[in-house]
Coordinates of C-alpha atoms and ligand atoms in Angstrom, one line a residue:
X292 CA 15.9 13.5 16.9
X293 CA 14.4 15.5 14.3
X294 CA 10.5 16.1 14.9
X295 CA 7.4 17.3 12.2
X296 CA 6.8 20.3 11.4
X297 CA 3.0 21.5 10.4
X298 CA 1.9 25.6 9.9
X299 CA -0.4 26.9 7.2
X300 CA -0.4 30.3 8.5
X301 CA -1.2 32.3 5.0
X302 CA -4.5 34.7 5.7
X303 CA -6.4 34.6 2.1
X304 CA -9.2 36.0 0.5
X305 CA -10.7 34.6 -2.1
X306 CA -13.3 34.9 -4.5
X307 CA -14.3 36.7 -7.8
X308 CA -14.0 40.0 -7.5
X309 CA -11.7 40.2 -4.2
X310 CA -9.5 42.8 -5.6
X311 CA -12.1 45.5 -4.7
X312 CA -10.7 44.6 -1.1
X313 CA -7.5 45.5 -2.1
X314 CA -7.1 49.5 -0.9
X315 CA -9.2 48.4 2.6
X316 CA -6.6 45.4 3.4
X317 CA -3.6 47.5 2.6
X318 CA -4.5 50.1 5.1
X319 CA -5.5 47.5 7.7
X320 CA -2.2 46.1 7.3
X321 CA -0.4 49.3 7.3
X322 CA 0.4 50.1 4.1
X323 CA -0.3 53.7 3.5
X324 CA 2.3 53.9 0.7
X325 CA 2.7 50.7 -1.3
X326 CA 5.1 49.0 -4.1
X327 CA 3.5 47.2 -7.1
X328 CA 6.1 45.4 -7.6
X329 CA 5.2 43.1 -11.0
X330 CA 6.2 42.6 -14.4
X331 CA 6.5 44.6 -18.1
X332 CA 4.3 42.4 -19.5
X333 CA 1.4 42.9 -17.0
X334 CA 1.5 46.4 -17.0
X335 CA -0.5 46.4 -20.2
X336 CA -3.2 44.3 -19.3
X337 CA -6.9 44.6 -18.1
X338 CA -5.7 42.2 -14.6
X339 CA -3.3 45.5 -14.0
X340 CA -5.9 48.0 -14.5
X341 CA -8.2 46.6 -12.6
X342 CA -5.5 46.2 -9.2
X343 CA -4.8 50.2 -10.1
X344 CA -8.6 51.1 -10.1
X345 CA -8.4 48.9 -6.5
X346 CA -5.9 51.0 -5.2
X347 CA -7.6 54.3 -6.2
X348 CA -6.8 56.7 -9.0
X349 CA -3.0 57.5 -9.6
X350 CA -2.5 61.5 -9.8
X351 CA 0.1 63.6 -8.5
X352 CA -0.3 63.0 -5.0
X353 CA -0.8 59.0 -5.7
X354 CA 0.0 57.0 -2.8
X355 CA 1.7 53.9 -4.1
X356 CA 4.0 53.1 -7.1
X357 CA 5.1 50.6 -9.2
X358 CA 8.6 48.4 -10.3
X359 CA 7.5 46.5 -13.5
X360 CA 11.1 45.4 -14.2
X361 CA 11.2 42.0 -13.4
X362 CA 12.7 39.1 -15.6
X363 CA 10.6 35.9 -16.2
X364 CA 13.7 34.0 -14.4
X365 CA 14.1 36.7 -12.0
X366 CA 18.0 37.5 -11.1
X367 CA 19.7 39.4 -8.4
X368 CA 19.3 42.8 -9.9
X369 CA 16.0 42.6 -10.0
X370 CA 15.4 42.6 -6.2
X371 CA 17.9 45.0 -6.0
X372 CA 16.4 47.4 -8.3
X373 CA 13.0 46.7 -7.1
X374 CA 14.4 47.4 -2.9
X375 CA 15.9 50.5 -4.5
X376 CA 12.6 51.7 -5.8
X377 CA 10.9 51.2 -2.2
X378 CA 13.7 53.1 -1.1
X379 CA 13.2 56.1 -3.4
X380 CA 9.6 56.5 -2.9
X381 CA 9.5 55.9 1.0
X382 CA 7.0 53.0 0.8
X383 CA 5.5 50.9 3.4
X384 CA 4.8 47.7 1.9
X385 CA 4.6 45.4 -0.9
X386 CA 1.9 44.2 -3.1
X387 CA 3.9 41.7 -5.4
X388 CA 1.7 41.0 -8.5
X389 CA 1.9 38.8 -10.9
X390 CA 3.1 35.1 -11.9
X391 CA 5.7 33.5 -9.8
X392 CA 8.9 35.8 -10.7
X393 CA 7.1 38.9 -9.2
X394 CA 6.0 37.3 -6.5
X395 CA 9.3 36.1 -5.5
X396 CA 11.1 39.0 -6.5
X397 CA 8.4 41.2 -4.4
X398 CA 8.8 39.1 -1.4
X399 CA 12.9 39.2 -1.4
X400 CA 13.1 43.0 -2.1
X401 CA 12.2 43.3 1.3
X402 CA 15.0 41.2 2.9
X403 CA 16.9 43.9 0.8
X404 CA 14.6 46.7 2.1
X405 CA 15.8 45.7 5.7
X406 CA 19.3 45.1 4.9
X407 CA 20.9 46.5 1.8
X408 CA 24.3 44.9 2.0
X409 CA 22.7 41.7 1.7
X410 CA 24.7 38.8 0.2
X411 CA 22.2 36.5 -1.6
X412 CA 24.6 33.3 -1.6
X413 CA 25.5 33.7 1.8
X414 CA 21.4 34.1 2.9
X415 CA 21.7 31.1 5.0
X416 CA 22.5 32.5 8.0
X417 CA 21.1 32.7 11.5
X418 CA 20.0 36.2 11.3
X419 CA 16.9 37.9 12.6
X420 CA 15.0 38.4 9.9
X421 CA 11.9 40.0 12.0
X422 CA 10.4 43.4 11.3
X423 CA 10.1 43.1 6.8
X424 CA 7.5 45.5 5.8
X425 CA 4.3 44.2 5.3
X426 CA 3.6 42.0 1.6
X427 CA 0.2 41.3 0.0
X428 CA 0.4 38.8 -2.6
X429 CA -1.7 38.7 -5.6
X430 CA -1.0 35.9 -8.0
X431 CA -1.9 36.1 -11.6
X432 CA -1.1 32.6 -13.0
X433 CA -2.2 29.5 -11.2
X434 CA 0.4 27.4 -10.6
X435 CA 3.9 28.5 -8.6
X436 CA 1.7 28.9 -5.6
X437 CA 4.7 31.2 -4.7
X438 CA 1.8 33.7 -2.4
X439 CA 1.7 31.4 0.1
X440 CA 5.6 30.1 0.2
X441 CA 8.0 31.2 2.4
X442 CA 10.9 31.0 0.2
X443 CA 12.0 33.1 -3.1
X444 CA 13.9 31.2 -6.1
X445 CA 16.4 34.2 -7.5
X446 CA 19.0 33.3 -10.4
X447 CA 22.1 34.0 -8.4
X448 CA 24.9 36.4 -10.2
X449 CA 27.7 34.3 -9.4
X450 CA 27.0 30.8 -10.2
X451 CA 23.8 31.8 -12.8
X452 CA 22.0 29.2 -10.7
X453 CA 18.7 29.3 -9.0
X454 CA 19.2 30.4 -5.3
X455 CA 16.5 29.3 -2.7
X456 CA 16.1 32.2 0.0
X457 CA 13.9 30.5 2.6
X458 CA 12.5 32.0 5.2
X459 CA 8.8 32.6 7.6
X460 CA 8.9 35.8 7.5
X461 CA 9.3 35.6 3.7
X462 CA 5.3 34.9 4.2
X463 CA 3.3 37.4 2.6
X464 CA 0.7 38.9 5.2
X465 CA -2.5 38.8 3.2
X466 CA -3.1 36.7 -0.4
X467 CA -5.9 37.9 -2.5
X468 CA -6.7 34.4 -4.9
X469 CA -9.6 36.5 -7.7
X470 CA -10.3 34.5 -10.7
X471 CA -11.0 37.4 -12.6
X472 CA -7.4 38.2 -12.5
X473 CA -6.6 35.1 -14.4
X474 CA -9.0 34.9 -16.9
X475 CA -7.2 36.6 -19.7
X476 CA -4.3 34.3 -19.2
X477 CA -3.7 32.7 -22.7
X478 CA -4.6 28.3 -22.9
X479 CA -0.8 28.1 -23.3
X480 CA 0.5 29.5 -20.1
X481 CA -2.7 28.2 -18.2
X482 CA -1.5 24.6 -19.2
X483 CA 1.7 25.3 -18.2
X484 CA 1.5 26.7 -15.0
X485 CA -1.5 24.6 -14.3
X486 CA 1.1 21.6 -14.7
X487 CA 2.8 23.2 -12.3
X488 CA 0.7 23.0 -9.7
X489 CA -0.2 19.5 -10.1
X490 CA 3.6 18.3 -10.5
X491 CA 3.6 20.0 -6.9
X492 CA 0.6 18.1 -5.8
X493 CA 1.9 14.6 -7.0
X494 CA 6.1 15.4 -6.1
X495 CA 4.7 16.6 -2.1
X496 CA 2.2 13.9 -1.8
X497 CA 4.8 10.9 -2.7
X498 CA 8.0 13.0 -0.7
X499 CA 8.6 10.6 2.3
X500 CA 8.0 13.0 5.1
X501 CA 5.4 12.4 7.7
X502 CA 3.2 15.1 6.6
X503 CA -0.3 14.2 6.8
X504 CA -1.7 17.2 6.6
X505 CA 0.0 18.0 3.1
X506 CA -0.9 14.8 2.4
X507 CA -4.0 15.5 2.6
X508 CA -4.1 18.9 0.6
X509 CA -2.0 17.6 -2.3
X510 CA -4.5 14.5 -3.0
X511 CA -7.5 17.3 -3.4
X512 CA -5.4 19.5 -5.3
X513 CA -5.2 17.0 -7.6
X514 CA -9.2 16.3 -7.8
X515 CA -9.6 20.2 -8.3
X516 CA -6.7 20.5 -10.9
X517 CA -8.0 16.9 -12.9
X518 CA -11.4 18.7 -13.1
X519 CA -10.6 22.3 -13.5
X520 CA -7.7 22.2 -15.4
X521 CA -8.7 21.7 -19.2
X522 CA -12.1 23.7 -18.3
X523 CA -9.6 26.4 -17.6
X524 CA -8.0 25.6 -20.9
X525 CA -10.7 25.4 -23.1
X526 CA -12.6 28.1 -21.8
X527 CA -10.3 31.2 -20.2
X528 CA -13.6 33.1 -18.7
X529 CA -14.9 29.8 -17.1
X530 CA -14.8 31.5 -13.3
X531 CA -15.2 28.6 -11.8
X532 CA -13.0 26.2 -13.3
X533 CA -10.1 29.1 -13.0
X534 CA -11.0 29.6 -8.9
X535 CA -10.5 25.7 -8.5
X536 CA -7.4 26.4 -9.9
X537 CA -5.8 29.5 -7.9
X538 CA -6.8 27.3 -4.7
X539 CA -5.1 24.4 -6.0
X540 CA -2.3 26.1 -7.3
X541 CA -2.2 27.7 -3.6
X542 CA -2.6 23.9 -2.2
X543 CA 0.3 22.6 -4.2
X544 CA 2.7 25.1 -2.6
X545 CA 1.7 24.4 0.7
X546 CA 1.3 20.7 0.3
X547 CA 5.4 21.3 -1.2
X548 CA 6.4 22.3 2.4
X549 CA 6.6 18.2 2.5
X550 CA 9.4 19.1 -0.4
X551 CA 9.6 18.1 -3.9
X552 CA 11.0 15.9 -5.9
X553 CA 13.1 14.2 -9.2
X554 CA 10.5 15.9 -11.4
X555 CA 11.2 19.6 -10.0
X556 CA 15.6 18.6 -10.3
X557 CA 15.0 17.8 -14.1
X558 CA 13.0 20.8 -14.4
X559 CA 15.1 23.6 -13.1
X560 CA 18.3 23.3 -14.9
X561 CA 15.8 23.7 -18.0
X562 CA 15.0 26.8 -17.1
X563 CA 18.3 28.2 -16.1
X564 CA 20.3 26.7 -18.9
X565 CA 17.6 26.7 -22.0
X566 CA 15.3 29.6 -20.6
X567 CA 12.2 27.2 -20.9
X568 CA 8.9 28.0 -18.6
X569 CA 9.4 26.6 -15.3
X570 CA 5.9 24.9 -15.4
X571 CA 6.3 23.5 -19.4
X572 CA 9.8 21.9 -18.0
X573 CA 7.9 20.1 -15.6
X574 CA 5.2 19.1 -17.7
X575 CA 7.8 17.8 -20.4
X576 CA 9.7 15.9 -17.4
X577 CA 6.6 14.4 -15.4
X578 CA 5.6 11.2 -17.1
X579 CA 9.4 9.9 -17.2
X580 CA 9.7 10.8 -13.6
X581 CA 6.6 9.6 -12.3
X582 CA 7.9 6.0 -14.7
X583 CA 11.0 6.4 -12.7
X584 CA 9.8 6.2 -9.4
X585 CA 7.0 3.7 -9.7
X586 CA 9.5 1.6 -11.4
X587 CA 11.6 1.4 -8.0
X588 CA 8.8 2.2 -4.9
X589 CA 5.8 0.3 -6.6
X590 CA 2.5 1.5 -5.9
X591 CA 3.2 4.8 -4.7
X592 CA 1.1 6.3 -7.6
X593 CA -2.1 4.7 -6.7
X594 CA -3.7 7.2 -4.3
X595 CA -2.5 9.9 -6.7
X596 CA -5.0 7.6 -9.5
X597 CA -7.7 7.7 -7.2
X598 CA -6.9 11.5 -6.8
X599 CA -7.7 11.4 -10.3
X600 CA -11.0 9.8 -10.4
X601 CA -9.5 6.4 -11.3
X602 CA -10.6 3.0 -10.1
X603 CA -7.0 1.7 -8.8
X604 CA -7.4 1.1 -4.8
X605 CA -8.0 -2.7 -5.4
X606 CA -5.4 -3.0 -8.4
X607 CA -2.0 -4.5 -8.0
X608 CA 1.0 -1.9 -7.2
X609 CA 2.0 -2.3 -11.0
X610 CA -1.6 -1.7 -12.4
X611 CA -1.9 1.7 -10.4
X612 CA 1.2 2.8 -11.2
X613 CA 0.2 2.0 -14.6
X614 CA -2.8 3.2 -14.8
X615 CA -2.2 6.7 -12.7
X616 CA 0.8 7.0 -15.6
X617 CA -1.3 6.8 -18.6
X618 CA -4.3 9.1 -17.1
X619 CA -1.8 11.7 -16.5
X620 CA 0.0 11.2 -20.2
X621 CA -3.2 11.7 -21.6
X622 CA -4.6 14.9 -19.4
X623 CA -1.3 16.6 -20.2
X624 CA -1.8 15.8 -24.1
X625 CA -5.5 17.2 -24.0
X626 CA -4.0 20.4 -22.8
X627 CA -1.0 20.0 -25.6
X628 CA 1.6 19.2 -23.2
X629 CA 3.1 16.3 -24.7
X630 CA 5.6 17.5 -27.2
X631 CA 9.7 16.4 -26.1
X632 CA 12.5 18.7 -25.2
X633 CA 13.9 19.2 -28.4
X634 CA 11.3 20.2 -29.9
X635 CA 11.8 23.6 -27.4
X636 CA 15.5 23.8 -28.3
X637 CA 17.0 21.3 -25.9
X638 CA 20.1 20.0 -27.4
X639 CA 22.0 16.6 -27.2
X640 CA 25.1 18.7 -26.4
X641 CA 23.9 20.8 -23.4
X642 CA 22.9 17.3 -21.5
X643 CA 26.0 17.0 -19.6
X644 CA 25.8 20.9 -18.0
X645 CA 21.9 19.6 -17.3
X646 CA 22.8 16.6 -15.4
X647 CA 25.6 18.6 -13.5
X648 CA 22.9 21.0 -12.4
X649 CA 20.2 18.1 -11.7
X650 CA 22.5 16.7 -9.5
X651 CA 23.1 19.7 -7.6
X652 CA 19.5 20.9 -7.4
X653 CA 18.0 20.0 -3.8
X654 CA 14.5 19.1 -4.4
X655 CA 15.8 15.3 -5.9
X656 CA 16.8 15.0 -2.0
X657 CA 13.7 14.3 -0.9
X658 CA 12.3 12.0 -3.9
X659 CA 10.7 8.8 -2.7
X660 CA 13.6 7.2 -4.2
X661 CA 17.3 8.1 -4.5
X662 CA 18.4 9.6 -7.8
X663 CA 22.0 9.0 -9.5
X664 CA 23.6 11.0 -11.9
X665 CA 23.2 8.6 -14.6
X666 CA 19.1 8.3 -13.6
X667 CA 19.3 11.9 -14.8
X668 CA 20.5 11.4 -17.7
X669 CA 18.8 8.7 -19.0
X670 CA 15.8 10.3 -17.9
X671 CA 16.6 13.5 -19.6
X672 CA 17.5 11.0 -22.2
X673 CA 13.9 9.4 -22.1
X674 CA 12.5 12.8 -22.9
X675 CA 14.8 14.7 -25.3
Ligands
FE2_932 FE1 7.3 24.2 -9.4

């Protein structure tokens, strides 16, 4: 007998301006000494100034340090070399920073932290993974959701595939969500990663599992993100508008505890194979999986429409579906997120190494329908 399984045990602060918390919350947690563990990019920008000036000035003496060497798809070595850093320095802690690669790369150093001889592909173990240091979470983008998950996706050296380390005490102990942080984050990537989120929303909400709760989180996620979304887009200093969207990034990941779905399998052998944006690939791959499913559960789309605003509870299945489909075709075009996979460099001949890797990837496990290989690559197909 297997049973449900409900916890949304992520402590957050939130609001503009949180980040002046920072300093106070790492010394309530312990931290007296802690890794910045973030990106190259980031280091550059006004977001990473304004974390340092949180921390207090950096002199001789300073009391925390960075790693800024993390990849977009992060790999192996960069755990490694961000553990190794910790190590070096004596630190305490972790604040990961950034979009979703730092924040899963911050999270999983300190597996390595505890236990250097770690073997990534061998991670599911029965091990007691009690006592990591201490992370605080800062996200960036809004859209992996990856502060308040409990697993880390690392490209594995071995197989170059994505690796999903899962774990509770993954959990970061504190997230600070501070739409300031964000607001410099160019239309592009906000449309992206904002897609993320609400693929999230909409794969967890229509997963099978009993899951009210998530249930329940995912369909307002989806109010917030059809709202806030192209507000976000058109206007980058619109506070508001990019709050509404760190909280429903946020809800998306926990509402994804449900699992994903068919949409999130098409989408990561993109990234791994072609190097495309984890949240474009799913934006690129939603409308033909959403088609897919509705096609063979109908009607599972319609409280997603209503979600959405739309007027679908008294429709027929078919109408709903239809209806929820179009809505979200056109809200991804307003943001510019209907263009095909080819025109990002997807070519006919990878397709079969895509589909091999689809078929592999778990999240398709848990779609509302069963997925073959050759869904996959008509599907892939559909949107080449
Ligand atoms: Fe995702």
């Amino acid at each position: 007998m297997s049973f449900a399984n409900f916890s949304f045990p992520t402590p957050t602060l939130y609001g503009p301006g949180a980040i002046s918390e920072l300093a106070t919350r790492c010394k309530r947690l312990s931290m007296l000494r802690p890794l910045v563990v973030t990106d190259g990019g980031l280091v550059k920008t006004a977001t990473f100034q304004a974390v340092t000036e949180a921390l207090g000035a950096a002199g001789k003496d300073r009391d925390w340090f960075v790693y800024s060497g993390v990849h977009p798809n992060p790999v192996e070595q960069d755990v490694r070399d961000a553990a190794q850093c910790y190590r070096d320095h004596g630190c305490d802690g972790v604040i990961a920073l950034g979009g979703g690669s730092p924040l899963d790369v911050g999270k999983a150093a300190r597996l390595l932290v505890k236990r250097p001889k770690l073997d990534f592909a061998r991670f599911y173990d029965e091990s007691d993974w009690s006592g990591l240091s201490p992370c605080i979470a800062i996200p960036t983008t809004a859209g992996t959701g990856s502060e308040v998950g409990r697993s880390s996706v690392i490209t594995l050296d071995t197989t170059h595939r994505k690796a999903v380390l899962f774990h509770p005490e993954l959990l970061a102990k504190l997230v600070i969500l501070d739409p300031q942080l964000t607001v410099s984050l160019p239309p592009k990537l906000t449309a992206a990663t904002g897609a993320d989120a609400l693929t999230h929303c909409i794969e967890s909400f229509t997963c099978p599992q009993f899951h009210p709760m998530c249930d329940g989180i995912a369909l307002e996620g989806i109010r917030l993100i059809v709202d806030a979304l192209p507000r976000a887009y058109a206007k980058g200093d619109d506070i508001e508008a990019r709050g509404h969207m760190l909280v429903a990034a946020a809800m998306g990941a926990v509402a994804f505890q449900k699992d994903l779905g068919v949409v999130h399998s098409l989408a990561h052998p993109l990234s791994t194979i072609c190097g495309m944006h984890h949240g474009l690939a799913n934006a690129l791959c939603l409308v033909a999986g959403m088609k897919f499913c509705a096609a063979r559960k109908p009607g599972i789309y319609r409280r997603v429409g209503s979600a959405c605003g739309l007027e679908v509870l008294k429709c027929s299945d078919a109408d709903a579906d239809q209806k929820t489909i179009a809505f979200v075709a056109d809200f991804l075009a307003r943001i510019g997120l209907n263009t095909r996979l080819g025109g990002h460099g997807v070519k006919r001949d990878q397709l079969d190494a895509l589909v091999a890797q689809a078929v592999d990837d778990p999240c398709h496990k848990t779609n509302v329908v069963p997925v073959s290989a050759d869904d996959f690559r008509n599907l892939y197909l559909d949107v080449l």
